[in-house]
XYZ file of C-alpha atoms in Angstrom:
620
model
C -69.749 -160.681 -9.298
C -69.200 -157.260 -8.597
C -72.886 -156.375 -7.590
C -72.750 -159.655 -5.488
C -69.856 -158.043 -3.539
C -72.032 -155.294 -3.286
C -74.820 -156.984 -2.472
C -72.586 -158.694 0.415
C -71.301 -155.383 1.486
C -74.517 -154.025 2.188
C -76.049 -156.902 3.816
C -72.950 -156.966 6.343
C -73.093 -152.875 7.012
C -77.031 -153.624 7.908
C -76.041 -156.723 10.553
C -72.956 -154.851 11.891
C -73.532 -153.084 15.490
C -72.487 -149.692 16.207
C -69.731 -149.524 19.122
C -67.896 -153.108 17.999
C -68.524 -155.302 21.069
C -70.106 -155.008 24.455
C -73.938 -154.582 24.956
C -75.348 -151.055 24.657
C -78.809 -150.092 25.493
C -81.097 -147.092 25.774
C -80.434 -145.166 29.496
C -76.528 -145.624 29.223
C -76.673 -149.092 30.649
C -74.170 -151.149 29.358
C -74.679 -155.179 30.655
C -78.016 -157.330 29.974
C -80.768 -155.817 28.678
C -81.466 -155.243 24.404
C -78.844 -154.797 22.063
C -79.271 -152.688 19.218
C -77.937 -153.625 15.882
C -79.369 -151.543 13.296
C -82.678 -152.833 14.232
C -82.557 -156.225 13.670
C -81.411 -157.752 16.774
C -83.438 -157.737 19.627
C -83.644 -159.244 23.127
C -80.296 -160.692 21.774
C -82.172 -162.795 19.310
C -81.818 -163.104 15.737
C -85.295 -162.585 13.984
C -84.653 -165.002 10.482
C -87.757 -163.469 9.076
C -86.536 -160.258 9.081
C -83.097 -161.237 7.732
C -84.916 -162.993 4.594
C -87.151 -160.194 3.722
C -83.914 -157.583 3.719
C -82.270 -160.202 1.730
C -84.535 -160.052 -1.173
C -85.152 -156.292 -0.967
C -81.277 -156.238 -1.262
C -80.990 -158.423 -4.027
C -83.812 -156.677 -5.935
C -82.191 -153.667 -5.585
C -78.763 -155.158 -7.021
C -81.035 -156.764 -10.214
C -82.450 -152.680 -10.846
C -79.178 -151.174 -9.700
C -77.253 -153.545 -12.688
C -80.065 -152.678 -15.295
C -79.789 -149.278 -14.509
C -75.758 -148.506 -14.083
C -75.372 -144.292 -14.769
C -78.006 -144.012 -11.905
C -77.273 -147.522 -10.285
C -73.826 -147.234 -9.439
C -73.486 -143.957 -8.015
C -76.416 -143.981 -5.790
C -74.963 -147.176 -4.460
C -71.727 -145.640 -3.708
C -73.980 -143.044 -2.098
C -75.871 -145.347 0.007
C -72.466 -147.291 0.892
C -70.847 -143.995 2.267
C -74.194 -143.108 4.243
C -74.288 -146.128 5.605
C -70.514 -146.413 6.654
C -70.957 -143.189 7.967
C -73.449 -143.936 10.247
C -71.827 -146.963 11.269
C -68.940 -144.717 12.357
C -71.115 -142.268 14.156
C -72.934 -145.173 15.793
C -69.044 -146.653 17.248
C -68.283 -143.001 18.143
C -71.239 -142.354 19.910
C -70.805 -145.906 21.351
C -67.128 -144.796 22.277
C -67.974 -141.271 23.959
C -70.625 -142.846 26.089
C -68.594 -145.515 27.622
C -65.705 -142.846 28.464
C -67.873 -140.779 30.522
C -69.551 -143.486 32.173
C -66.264 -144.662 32.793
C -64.971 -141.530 34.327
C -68.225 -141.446 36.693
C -67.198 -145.241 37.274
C -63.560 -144.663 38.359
C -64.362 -141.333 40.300
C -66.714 -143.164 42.066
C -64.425 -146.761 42.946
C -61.517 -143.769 43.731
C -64.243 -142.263 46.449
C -65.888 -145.451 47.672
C -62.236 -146.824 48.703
C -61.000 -143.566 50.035
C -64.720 -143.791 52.107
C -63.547 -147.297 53.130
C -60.063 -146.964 54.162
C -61.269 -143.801 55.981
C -64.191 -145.767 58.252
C -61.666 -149.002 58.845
C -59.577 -146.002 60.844
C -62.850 -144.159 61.886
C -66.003 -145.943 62.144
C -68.209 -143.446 63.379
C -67.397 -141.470 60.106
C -70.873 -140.624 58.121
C -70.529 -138.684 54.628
C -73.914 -136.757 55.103
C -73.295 -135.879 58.730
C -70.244 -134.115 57.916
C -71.684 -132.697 54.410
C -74.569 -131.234 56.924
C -71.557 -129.877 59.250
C -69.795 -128.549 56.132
C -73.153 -126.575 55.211
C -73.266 -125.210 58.169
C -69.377 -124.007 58.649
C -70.053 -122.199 54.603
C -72.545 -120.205 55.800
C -70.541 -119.388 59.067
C -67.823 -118.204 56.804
C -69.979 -116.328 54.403
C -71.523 -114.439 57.548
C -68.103 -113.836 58.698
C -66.655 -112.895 55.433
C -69.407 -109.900 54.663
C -68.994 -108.880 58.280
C -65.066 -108.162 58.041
C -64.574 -110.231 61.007
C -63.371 -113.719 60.220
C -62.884 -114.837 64.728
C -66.219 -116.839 64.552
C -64.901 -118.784 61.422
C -60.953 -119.431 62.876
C -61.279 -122.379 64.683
C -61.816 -123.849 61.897
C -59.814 -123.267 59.319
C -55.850 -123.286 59.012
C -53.601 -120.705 59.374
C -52.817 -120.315 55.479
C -56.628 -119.435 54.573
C -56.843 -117.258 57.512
C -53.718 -115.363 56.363
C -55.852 -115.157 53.098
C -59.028 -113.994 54.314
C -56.714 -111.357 56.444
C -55.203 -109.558 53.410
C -58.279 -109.403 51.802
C -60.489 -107.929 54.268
C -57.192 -105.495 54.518
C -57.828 -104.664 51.215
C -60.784 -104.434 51.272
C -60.750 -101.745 53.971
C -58.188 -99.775 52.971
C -60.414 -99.130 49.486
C -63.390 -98.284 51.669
C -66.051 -101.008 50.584
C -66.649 -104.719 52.092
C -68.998 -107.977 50.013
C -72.412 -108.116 50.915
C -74.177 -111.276 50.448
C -77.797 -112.098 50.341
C -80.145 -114.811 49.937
C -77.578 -117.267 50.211
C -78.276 -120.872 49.926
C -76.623 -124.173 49.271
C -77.636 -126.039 47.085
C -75.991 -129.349 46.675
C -73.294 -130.695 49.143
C -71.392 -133.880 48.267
C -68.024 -135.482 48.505
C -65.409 -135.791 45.715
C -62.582 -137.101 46.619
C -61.134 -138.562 49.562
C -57.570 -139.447 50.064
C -55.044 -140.412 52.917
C -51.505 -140.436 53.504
C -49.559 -141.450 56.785
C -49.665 -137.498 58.180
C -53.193 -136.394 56.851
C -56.933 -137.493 55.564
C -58.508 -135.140 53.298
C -62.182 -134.559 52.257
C -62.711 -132.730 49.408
C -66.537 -130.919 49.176
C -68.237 -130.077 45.896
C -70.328 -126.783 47.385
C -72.668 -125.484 44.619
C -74.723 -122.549 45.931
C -76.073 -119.234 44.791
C -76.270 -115.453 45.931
C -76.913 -112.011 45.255
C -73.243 -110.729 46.034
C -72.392 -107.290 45.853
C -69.601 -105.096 46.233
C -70.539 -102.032 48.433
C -69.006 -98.697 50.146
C -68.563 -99.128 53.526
C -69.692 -95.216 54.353
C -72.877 -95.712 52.829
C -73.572 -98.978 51.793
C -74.489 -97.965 48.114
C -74.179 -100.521 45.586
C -70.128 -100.321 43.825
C -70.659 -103.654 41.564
C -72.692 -106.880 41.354
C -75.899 -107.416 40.736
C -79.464 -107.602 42.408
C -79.916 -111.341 41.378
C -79.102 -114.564 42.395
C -75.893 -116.315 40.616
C -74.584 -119.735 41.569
C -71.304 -120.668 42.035
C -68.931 -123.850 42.376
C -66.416 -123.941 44.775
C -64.472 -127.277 45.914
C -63.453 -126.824 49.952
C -60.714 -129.520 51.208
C -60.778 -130.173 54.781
C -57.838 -132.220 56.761
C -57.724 -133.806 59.902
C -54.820 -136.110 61.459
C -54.877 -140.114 60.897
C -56.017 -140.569 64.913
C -58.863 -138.094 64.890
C -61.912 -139.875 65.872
C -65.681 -138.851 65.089
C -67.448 -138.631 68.226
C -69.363 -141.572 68.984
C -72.101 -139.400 70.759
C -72.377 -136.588 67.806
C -70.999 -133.842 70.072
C -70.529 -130.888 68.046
C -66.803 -130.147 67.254
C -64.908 -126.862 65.970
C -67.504 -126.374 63.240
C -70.273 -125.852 65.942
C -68.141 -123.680 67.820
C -66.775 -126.256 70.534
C -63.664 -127.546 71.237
C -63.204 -131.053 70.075
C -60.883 -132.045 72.975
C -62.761 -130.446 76.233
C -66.352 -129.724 74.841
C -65.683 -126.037 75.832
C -67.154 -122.686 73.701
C -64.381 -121.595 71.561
C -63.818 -117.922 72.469
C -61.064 -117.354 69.878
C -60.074 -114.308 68.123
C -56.720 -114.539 66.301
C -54.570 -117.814 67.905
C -56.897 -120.831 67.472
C -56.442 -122.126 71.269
C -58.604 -122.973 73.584
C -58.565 -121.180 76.619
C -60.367 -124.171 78.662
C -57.779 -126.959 77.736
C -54.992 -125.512 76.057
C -55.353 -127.415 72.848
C -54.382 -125.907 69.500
C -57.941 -126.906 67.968
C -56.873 -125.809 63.901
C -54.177 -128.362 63.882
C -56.177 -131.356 62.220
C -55.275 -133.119 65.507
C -58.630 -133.217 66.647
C -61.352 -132.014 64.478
C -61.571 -131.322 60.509
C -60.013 -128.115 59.493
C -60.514 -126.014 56.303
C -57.451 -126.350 54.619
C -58.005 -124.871 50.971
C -60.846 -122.910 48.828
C -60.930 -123.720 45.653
C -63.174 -122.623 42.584
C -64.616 -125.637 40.832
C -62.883 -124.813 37.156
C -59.327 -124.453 39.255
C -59.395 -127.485 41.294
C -57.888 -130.799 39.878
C -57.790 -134.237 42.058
C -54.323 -134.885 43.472
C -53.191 -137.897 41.068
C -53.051 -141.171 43.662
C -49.320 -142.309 43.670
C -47.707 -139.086 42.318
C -44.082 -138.711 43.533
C -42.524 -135.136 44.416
C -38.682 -135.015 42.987
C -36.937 -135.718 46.211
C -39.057 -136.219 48.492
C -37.522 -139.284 49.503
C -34.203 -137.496 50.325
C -35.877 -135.605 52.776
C -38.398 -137.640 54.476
C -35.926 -140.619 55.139
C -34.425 -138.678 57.618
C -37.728 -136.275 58.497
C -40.749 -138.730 58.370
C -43.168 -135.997 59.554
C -42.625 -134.396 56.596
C -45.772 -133.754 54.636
C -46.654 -131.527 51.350
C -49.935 -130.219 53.469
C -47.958 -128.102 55.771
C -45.881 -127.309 53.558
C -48.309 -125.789 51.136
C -50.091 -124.008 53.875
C -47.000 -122.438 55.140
C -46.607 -121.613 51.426
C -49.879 -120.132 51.516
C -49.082 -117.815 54.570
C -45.731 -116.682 53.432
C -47.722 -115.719 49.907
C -50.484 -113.690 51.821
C -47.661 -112.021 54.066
C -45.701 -111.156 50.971
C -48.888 -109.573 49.651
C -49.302 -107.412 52.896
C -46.105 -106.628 52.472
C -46.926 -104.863 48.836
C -50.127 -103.318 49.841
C -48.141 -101.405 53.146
C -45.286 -100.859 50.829
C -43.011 -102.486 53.513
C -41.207 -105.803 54.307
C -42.916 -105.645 58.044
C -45.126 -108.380 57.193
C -42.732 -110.550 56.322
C -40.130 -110.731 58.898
C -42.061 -113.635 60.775
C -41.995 -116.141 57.797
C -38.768 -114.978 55.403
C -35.409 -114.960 55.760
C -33.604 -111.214 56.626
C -32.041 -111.257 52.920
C -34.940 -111.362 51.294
C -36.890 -108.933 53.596
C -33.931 -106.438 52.870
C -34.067 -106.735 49.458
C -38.291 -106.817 49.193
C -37.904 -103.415 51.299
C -35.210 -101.772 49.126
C -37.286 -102.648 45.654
C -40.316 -101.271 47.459
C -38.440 -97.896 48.315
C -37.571 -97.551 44.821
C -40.809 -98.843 43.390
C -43.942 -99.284 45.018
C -46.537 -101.534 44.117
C -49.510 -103.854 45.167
C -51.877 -106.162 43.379
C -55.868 -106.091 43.720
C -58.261 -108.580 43.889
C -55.597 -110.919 44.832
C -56.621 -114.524 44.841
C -54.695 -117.938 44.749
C -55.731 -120.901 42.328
C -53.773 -123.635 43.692
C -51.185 -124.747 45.327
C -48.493 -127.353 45.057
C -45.101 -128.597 46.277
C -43.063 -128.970 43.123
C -39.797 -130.443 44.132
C -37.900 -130.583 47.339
C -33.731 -131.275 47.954
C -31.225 -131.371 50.782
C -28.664 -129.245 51.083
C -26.186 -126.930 52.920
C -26.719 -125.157 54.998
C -30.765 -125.145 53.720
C -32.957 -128.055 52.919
C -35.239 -126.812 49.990
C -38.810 -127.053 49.364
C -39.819 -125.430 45.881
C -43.706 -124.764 46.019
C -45.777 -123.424 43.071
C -48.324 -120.698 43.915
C -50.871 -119.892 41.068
C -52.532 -116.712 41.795
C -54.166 -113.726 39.970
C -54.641 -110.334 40.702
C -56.615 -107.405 38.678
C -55.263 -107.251 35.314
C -53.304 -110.204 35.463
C -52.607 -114.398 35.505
C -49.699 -115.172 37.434
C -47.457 -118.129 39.150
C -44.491 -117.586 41.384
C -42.007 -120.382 43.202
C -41.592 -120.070 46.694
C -38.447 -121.297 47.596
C -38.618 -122.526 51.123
C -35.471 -123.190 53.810
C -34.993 -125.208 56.810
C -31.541 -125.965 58.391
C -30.294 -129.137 57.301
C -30.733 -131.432 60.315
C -33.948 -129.774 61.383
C -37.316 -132.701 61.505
C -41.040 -131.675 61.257
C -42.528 -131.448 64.826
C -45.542 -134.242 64.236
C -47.559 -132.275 67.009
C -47.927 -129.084 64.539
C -50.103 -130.584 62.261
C -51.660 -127.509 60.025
C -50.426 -124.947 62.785
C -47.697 -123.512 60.226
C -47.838 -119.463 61.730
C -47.290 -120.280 65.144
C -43.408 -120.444 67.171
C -41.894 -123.647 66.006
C -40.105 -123.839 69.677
C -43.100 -122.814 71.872
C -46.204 -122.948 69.446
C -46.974 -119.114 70.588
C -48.828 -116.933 68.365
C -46.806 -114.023 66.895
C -47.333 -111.057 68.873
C -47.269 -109.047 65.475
C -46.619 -110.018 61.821
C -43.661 -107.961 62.190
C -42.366 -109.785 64.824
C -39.117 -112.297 64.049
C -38.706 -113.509 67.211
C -41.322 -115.416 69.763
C -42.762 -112.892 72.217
C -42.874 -115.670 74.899
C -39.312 -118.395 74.264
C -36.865 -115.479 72.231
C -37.013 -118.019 69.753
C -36.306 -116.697 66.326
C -39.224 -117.579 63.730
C -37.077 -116.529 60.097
C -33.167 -118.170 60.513
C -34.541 -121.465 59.313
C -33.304 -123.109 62.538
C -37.035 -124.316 63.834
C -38.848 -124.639 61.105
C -39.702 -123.390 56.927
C -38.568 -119.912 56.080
C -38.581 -117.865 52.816
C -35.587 -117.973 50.702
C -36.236 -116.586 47.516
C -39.577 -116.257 45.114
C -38.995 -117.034 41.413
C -41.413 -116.241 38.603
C -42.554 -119.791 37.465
C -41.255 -119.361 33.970
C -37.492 -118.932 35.621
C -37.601 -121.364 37.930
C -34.938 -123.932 37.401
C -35.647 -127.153 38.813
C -33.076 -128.374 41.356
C -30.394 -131.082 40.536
C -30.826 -134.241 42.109
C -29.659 -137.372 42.208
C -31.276 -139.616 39.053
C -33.298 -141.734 41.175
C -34.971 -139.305 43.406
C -35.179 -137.227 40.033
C -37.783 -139.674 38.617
C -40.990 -138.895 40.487
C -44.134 -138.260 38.128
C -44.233 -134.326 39.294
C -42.837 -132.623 35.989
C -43.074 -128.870 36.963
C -45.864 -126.160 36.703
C -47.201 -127.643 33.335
C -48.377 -131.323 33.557
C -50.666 -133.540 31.939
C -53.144 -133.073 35.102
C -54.718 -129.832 33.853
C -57.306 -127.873 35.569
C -59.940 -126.290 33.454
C -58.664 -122.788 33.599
C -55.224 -124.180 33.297
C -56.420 -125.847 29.577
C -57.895 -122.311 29.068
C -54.622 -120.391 29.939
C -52.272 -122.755 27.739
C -54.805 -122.113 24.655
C -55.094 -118.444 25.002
C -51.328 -118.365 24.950
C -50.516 -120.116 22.080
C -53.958 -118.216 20.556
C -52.618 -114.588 21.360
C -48.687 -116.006 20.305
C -49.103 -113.880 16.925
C -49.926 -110.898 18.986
C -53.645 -110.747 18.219
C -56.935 -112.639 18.303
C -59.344 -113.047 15.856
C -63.217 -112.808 16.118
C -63.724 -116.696 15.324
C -60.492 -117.409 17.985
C -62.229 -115.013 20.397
C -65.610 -117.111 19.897
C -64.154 -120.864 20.212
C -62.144 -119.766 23.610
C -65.440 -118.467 25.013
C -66.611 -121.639 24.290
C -63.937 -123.561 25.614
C -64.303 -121.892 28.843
C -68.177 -122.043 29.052
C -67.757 -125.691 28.340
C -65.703 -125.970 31.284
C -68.006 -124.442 33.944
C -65.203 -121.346 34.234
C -66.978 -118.348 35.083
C -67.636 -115.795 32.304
C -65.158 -112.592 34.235
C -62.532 -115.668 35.188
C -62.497 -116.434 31.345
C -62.270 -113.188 30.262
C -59.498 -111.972 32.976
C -56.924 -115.000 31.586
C -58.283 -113.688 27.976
C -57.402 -110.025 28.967
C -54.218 -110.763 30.848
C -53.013 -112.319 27.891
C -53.473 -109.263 25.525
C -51.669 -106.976 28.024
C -48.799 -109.848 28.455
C -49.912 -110.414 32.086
C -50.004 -114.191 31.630
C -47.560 -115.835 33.061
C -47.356 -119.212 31.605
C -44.016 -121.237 31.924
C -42.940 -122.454 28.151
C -42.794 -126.048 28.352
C -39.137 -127.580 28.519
C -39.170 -130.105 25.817
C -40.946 -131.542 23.222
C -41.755 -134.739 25.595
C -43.668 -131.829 28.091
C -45.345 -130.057 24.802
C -46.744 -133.734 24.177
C -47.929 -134.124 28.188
C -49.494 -130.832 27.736
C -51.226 -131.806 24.471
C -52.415 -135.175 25.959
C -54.034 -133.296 28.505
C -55.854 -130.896 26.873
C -57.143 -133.747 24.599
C -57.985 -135.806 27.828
C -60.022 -133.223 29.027
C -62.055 -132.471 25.779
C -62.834 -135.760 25.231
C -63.754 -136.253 28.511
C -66.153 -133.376 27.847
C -67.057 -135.591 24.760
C -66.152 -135.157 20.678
C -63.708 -132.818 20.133
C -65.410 -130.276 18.339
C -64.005 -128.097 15.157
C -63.596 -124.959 17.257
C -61.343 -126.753 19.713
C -59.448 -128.827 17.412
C -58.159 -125.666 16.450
C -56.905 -124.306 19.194
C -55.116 -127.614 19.598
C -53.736 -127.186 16.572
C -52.883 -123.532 17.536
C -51.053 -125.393 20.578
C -49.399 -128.059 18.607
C -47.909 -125.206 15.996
C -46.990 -122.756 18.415
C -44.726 -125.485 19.780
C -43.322 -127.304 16.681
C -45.621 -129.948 16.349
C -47.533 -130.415 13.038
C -51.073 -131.520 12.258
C -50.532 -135.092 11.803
C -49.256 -135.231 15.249
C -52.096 -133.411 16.999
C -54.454 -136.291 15.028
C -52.280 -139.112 16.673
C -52.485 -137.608 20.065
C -56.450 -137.749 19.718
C -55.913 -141.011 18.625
C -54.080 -142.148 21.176
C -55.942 -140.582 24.531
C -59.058 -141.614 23.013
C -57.685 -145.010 22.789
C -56.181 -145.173 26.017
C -59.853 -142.936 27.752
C -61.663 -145.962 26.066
C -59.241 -148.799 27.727
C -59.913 -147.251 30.684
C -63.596 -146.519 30.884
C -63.528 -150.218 29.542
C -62.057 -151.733 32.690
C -63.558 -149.720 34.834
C -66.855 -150.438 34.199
C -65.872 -154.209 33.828
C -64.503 -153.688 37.535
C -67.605 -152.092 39.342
């Protein structure tokens, strides 16, 4: 009886199909076609033939296996586990392959209905005309950029990157040397993401390209760093544009191309991006697409569809112009004018965009203490929370940034007078007068040149208030309901890939030092990832000099969020592999979980990845 079991056991492990259900075929195709079942099921027909000849090899092998037990029964036991391993491998492999077909399923349904819902509001709209536009407007900026002159580039973008590309070539100056960039080419342009919300669409470019890109003096021209090759590079731009924007019916060019959407004049624009024909502000998003954000590829995460920010009902019940995109680029500007304000060693810069307090106290710490940050450059972006109040409405917005030497994130705390609405005709104009719409006649300026209107009391529009290391920042009391929005702070489940990389090499360097073997699986990590190799090593190096600044999750219910995402994304990568497992173990102990609970977390995202790969392939 017990070699019949046997016999049964092995004739059931040779019928079973790897991946338990569902049809899997060669070329990733998953419906119709042949199903493999350890070779003896094909065109999804049972072959009896076959099945009778295994039979009897089977049962002669039980009659030898019984007359021969000391080699007999452990070479069966032998074959069993083989063959129950395989099995397993086969349902794994089965498993991995569905979950990334399913993520290229539900990226694509998330883009094909953000493509839809745009063109019901914009026929004209045609992904490879703009992608062509979009090529076009990179190597405008590139050409710009290495020049030091960013004017044939600003009608384009919004006030928040220009600030950016301001400090930078101020920087860049003041050090003597500029970027040169050569043989540059694009390589692939296509669409990731597109999303809508009642103040803004956005558009959100993949750009993969390559250049020789040097550093070099601007006396002289010689060579300061970078090399004489190509490299390519990933960078995700995300342009906006308001809801009513139209694509011209007859293709005419638009800010891109150098013309003014509105009139059809040249642009002639140096620093305010108005056109001197018609009077329009053109880098609004009321009329054209506008560059609203540059991100690198391994820092940019899609904004999750339906995610709340805490309070942001309070606000925008009585304010519904209201909207996180101007918001986060007037963020952006106050960042960039707060790092002028280092590199001149004064609070000049600022007095346009934060209140007098803060300027006063910024100036003070600066006579005492100077300092300024190179290589400045910001990661993302992202309005946290936001709460009424007196005599200040609040809006708390993350900045993740890094600078020579170190990985950093800082809260801005915005203000507004309580009472005060968002002017809907501002768009993305967030530097200009809130009364008159004037350009500053100097980032030192706190008053409007043209109306007297003061641009830093709070009373027309979003000042600075105070800027809070991320791991400080307290998260504002509000009332339970408008508490319960899915935004959970600067650490959430929705991790970029440097973000995974930064939370590891914390909890890595925790002890104070980092083995070879550590060393080696977070350079694998990263490379797995797509983050460049000096990106990778600058959150590696920042972390041995304690210059990361990583906010300690709250609770154990954020340690888990954390750990769910940093599973998501390896899986999503495919298996998890030794190396990594052990830097999520690293995670899970530096945080008081054990190793049985890092094994149920795989468990349970791989579960869930597979649910949802499952439906969404069912859906397409």
């Amino acid at each position: 009886m017990a070699w019949a079991a046997v016999l049964f056991c092995l004739e059931a492990l040779a019928f079973g199909r790897a991946g338990g259900g569902g049809h899997y075929s060669a070329g990733h195709s998953f419906s119709g076609g042949h199903s493999y079942s350890g070779g003896f099921l094909s065109g999804g027909r049972h072959h009896h033939g076959d099945g009778k000849l295994l039979f009897d090899l089977l049962a002669a092998y039980a009659r030898w296996a019984e007359a021969h037990p000391l080699i007999g029964v452990p070479l069966t036991l032998l074959i069993l586990y083989a063959v129950i391993r395989l099995m397993s491998a086969g349902n794994d492999r089965y498993v991995r392959v569905t979950i990334d077909r399913g993520r290229e399923a539900q990226a694509d349904s998330r883009l094909q209905s953000g493509l839809a819902a745009l063109r019901r509001r914009d026929p004209g709209f045609e992904p490879e005309a703009f992608l062509s536009r979009v090529r076009g407007a990179f190597l405008k900026v590139q050409e710009a950029w290495c020049a030091q002159d960013m004017a044939p580039a600003r009608a384009f973008v919004s006030d928040g990157v220009m600030e950016r590309f301001g400090i930078q070539l101020v920087m860049q100056k003041s050090l003597g040397k500029r970027d040169r960039m050569e043989r540059v080419e694009v390589r692939e342009a296509r669409l990731l993401m597109v999303d809508s919300d009642p103040q803004f669409d956005a558009l959100h470019v993949s750009l993969r390209a390559s250049a020789v890109d040097q550093e070099v003096a601007l006396e002289n021209g010689f060579v300061l760093d970078g090399g004489s090759e190509p490299r390519e590079f990933v960078e995700v731009w995300s342009f906006l544009r308001r809801p009513g924007a139209r694509t011209s019916a007859l293709g005419r060019p638009g800010l891109m191309e150098g013309q003014c959407p509105n009139c059809g004049a040249v642009l002639r624009i140096q620093d305010a991006a108005l056109c001197a024909s018609c009077g329009s502000w053109v880098a609004s998003g009321e009329y054209d697409w506008v560059l609203a954000e540059i991100t690198q590829a391994w820092e940019w995460t899609p904004r999750e569809p339906g995610r709340g920010v805490p309070g942001w009902g309070l606000l925008s019940a009585d304010d519904p112009g209201l909207n996180t995109q101007f918001l986060e680029d007037r963020a952006s500007v106050v960042f960039w004018r707060w790092q002028r304000a280092l590199w001149e060693s004064g609070a000049g810069p600022l007095r346009g965009v934060a209140a007098d307090g803060f300027c006063d106290d910024l100036a003070a710490r600066l006579r005492e203490k100077p300092g300024r940050h190179e290589d400045a450059a910001v990661g993302a972006v992202r309005v946290l929370a936001v709460e009424p109040g007196e005599p200040h409405d609040r809006a708390h917005v993350l900045v993740k940034w890094s600078a020579r030497g170190s990985v950093l994130q800082h809260v801005l705390v915005l203000g507004r007078r309580r009472g005060v609405k968002t002017d809907g005709r501002s768009g993305l104009a967030s530097a200009r007068c809130p009364a008159c719409g004037a350009p500053a006649a100097s980032r030192e300026a706190a008053a409007c040149a043209y109306c007297s209107a003061p641009f830093n009391d709070g009373t027309r529009g979003w000042v600075l208030l105070e800027m809070v290391p991320a791991e400080l920042w307290q998260r504002p009391e509000l009332p339970e309901a408008a508490a319960a929005a899915q935004a959970s702070g600067p650490w959430d489940a929705q991790l970029s890939p440097v973000d995974g990389l930064a939370v590891l090499v914390s909890a890595v360097t925790a002890d104070g030092r980092v083995d070879p073997q550590e060393m080696a699986y977070l350079q694998a990590y990263a490379q797995a990832r797509g983050i460049a190799p000096d990106a990778a090593e600058s959150v590696i190096s920042a972390a041995n000099a304690g210059a990361l600044s990583l906010p300690a999750p709250r609770d154990q219910a954020q340690v888990r969020a954390v750990l769910g995402g940093l599973i998501r994304m390896s899986l999503a990568d495919g298996a998890i592999a030794d190396g990594e497992l052990g830097l999520l173990n690293s995670f899970a102990g530096t945080h008081g979980l054990d190793l049985s609970a890092v094994r149920a977390a795989i468990q349970e995202e791989r579960v869930a990845m597979y649910r949802e790969a499952k439906q969404a392939l069912a859906s397409r």
